[in-house]
Amino acid sequence: GGVLTPRNVFTTMVLINVAQMEITKHLSLAVMGASECWVSVSRIQRFIQSPELATIEDEIMPEAGDERAIVVKDVTCHWSSNPVLSPEGGRNTEEGAEDFSGLIVALNGVDIEFQMGQLTCIIGAVGSGKSAFISMLAGELPLSKGALKRRAGSTI
């Protein structure tokens, strides 16, 4: 029932075309947003469930004339995606020794002292270890070897 005119056909086709374009655009944005949300929630969940970081217990005892705030001596650190590490940072072998084979070296043999009230800038090329160095100072990158000592109350 009814007369099929060019006016009715054109109007119907334009309406279907506009609806199809809008649904396609918004559906793809919704899928993209949902996937980004899923990734973010997964990262937050992994962060919240991660174990607490070990605190740095070594402190520099204030001595007369000693203006050192942070002392880093012969520090080596490894990147690790393996959660089964000893508190010292390596995997325990059957003999009880530390095994760092297969781990990627982040820092190697770092020696530096920071003085109280001194501004220090960390600069370098991409991939040279700036982020690893800051992570090590903040206690987020565990030491495999060496010592990190801070004066009580010093901040980074």
CSV table of C-alpha atoms in Angstrom, one decimal:
chain,number,residue,atom,x,y,z
A,1,GLY,CA,0.0,0.0,0.0
A,2,GLY,CA,1.0,3.2,-1.3
A,3,VAL,CA,2.7,5.1,-4.1
A,4,LEU,CA,6.5,4.8,-4.4
A,5,THR,CA,7.8,8.2,-5.4
A,6,PRO,CA,11.3,9.4,-5.9
A,7,ARG,CA,10.8,11.8,-3.0
A,8,ASN,CA,9.9,9.0,-0.5
A,9,VAL,CA,12.8,6.8,-1.8
A,10,PHE,CA,15.4,9.6,-1.5
A,11,THR,CA,14.3,10.6,1.9
A,12,THR,CA,14.3,7.0,3.2
A,13,MET,CA,17.8,6.3,1.7
A,14,VAL,CA,19.3,9.5,3.2
A,15,LEU,CA,17.8,8.7,6.6
A,16,ILE,CA,19.2,5.1,6.5
A,17,ASN,CA,22.6,6.4,5.3
A,18,VAL,CA,22.8,9.0,8.1
A,19,ALA,CA,21.8,6.5,10.7
A,20,GLN,CA,24.3,4.0,9.4
A,21,MET,CA,27.2,6.5,9.5
A,22,GLU,CA,26.4,7.6,13.1
A,23,ILE,CA,26.0,4.1,14.4
A,24,THR,CA,29.3,3.1,12.8
A,25,LYS,CA,31.2,6.1,14.1
A,26,HIS,CA,29.9,5.8,17.7
A,27,LEU,CA,30.1,2.0,17.9
A,28,SER,CA,33.7,2.1,16.9
A,29,LEU,CA,34.5,4.8,19.4
A,30,ALA,CA,32.6,2.8,22.1
A,31,VAL,CA,34.7,-0.3,21.3
A,32,MET,CA,37.9,1.7,21.4
A,33,GLY,CA,37.0,3.3,24.7
A,34,ALA,CA,36.0,0.0,26.3
A,35,SER,CA,39.3,-1.6,25.3
A,36,GLU,CA,41.3,1.4,26.6
A,37,CYS,CA,39.3,1.2,29.9
A,38,TRP,CA,40.0,-2.6,30.1
A,39,VAL,CA,43.8,-2.0,29.7
A,40,SER,CA,43.8,0.8,32.3
A,41,VAL,CA,41.8,-1.2,34.9
A,42,SER,CA,44.2,-4.2,34.3
A,43,ARG,CA,47.3,-2.0,34.9
A,44,ILE,CA,45.8,-0.4,38.0
A,45,GLN,CA,44.8,-3.9,39.3
A,46,ARG,CA,48.4,-5.2,38.7
A,47,PHE,CA,49.8,-2.2,40.4
A,48,ILE,CA,47.6,-2.5,43.5
A,49,GLN,CA,48.3,-6.2,43.8
A,50,SER,CA,52.1,-5.8,43.4
A,51,PRO,CA,54.1,-6.5,46.6
A,52,GLU,CA,55.3,-3.7,48.8
A,53,LEU,CA,58.8,-2.3,48.0
A,54,ALA,CA,61.5,-2.9,50.5
A,55,THR,CA,62.5,0.2,52.4
A,56,ILE,CA,66.0,1.5,52.4
A,57,GLU,CA,67.2,1.0,56.0
A,58,ASP,CA,70.8,2.3,55.6
A,59,GLU,CA,71.1,5.9,56.7
A,60,ILE,CA,74.1,8.2,56.8
A,61,MET,CA,74.7,9.2,60.4
A,62,PRO,CA,75.2,12.9,60.5
A,63,GLU,CA,78.7,13.7,61.4
A,64,ALA,CA,80.3,17.1,62.0
A,65,GLY,CA,80.9,18.7,58.5
A,66,ASP,CA,79.3,15.8,56.6
A,67,GLU,CA,77.0,17.4,54.0
A,68,ARG,CA,76.2,14.2,52.1
A,69,ALA,CA,72.5,13.6,51.6
A,70,ILE,CA,72.6,10.4,49.5
A,71,VAL,CA,75.6,8.1,48.8
A,72,VAL,CA,75.5,5.5,46.0
A,73,LYS,CA,78.4,3.0,46.0
A,74,ASP,CA,79.1,0.5,43.3
A,75,VAL,CA,75.4,-0.1,42.6
A,76,THR,CA,74.3,-2.6,39.9
A,77,CYS,CA,70.6,-3.0,39.2
A,78,HIS,CA,68.7,-5.4,36.9
A,79,TRP,CA,65.3,-5.0,35.1
A,80,SER,CA,63.2,-8.0,35.9
A,81,SER,CA,59.8,-9.1,34.8
A,82,ASN,CA,60.2,-12.2,37.0
A,83,PRO,CA,58.2,-11.8,40.2
A,84,VAL,CA,60.0,-14.7,41.9
A,85,LEU,CA,63.1,-12.8,43.1
A,86,SER,CA,64.8,-12.8,46.5
A,87,PRO,CA,64.8,-9.6,48.5
A,88,GLU,CA,68.3,-8.9,47.2
A,89,GLY,CA,67.0,-8.9,43.6
A,90,GLY,CA,68.3,-12.2,42.1
A,91,ARG,CA,66.8,-15.6,41.7
A,92,ASN,CA,67.8,-18.0,44.4
A,93,THR,CA,69.7,-21.1,43.1
A,94,GLU,CA,69.7,-24.5,44.8
A,95,GLU,CA,73.0,-23.5,46.5
A,96,GLY,CA,71.4,-20.3,47.9
A,97,ALA,CA,73.5,-18.0,45.7
A,98,GLU,CA,72.1,-15.2,43.6
A,99,ASP,CA,71.6,-15.8,39.9
A,100,PHE,CA,71.2,-12.8,37.7
A,101,SER,CA,71.6,-14.6,34.4
A,102,GLY,CA,68.9,-13.7,31.9
A,103,LEU,CA,68.1,-10.4,33.6
A,104,ILE,CA,68.7,-7.1,31.8
A,105,VAL,CA,71.2,-4.8,33.4
A,106,ALA,CA,69.7,-1.4,34.1
A,107,LEU,CA,72.6,0.2,36.0
A,108,ASN,CA,76.2,-1.1,36.4
A,109,GLY,CA,78.8,0.1,38.8
A,110,VAL,CA,77.2,3.5,39.7
A,111,ASP,CA,79.1,5.7,42.3
A,112,ILE,CA,77.8,9.1,43.2
A,113,GLU,CA,77.3,11.4,46.2
A,114,PHE,CA,74.6,14.1,46.5
A,115,GLN,CA,75.3,17.0,48.9
A,116,MET,CA,72.7,18.6,51.1
A,117,GLY,CA,71.1,21.7,49.5
A,118,GLN,CA,72.6,20.9,46.1
A,119,LEU,CA,70.5,20.9,42.9
A,120,THR,CA,71.5,18.0,40.6
A,121,CYS,CA,70.2,17.4,37.0
A,122,ILE,CA,70.2,14.0,35.4
A,123,ILE,CA,70.7,14.3,31.7
A,124,GLY,CA,71.7,11.8,29.0
A,125,ALA,CA,70.8,10.2,25.7
A,126,VAL,CA,67.7,8.1,25.2
A,127,GLY,CA,68.3,4.6,26.8
A,128,SER,CA,71.3,5.7,28.9
A,129,GLY,CA,69.6,4.9,32.3
A,130,LYS,CA,68.2,8.1,33.5
A,131,SER,CA,64.8,6.6,34.5
A,132,ALA,CA,66.5,3.5,36.0
A,133,PHE,CA,68.8,5.8,38.1
A,134,ILE,CA,65.8,7.8,39.4
A,135,SER,CA,63.9,4.6,40.1
A,136,MET,CA,66.9,3.2,42.0
A,137,LEU,CA,67.1,6.4,44.1
A,138,ALA,CA,63.4,6.2,44.8
A,139,GLY,CA,63.7,2.6,45.9
A,140,GLU,CA,61.6,1.2,43.0
A,141,LEU,CA,64.4,-0.6,41.3
A,142,PRO,CA,66.0,-3.1,43.6
A,143,LEU,CA,69.8,-3.2,44.0
A,144,SER,CA,71.5,-6.3,42.8
A,145,LYS,CA,74.9,-5.2,44.2
A,146,GLY,CA,76.3,-2.2,46.0
A,147,ALA,CA,74.9,0.2,48.6
A,148,LEU,CA,72.5,3.1,48.7
A,149,LYS,CA,72.6,5.2,51.8
A,150,ARG,CA,70.5,8.3,52.7
A,151,ARG,CA,70.6,10.8,55.4
A,152,ALA,CA,67.6,10.6,57.7
A,153,GLY,CA,64.9,13.0,56.4
A,154,SER,CA,66.5,13.5,53.0
A,155,THR,CA,64.1,13.6,50.1
A,156,ILE,CA,64.4,13.1,46.3
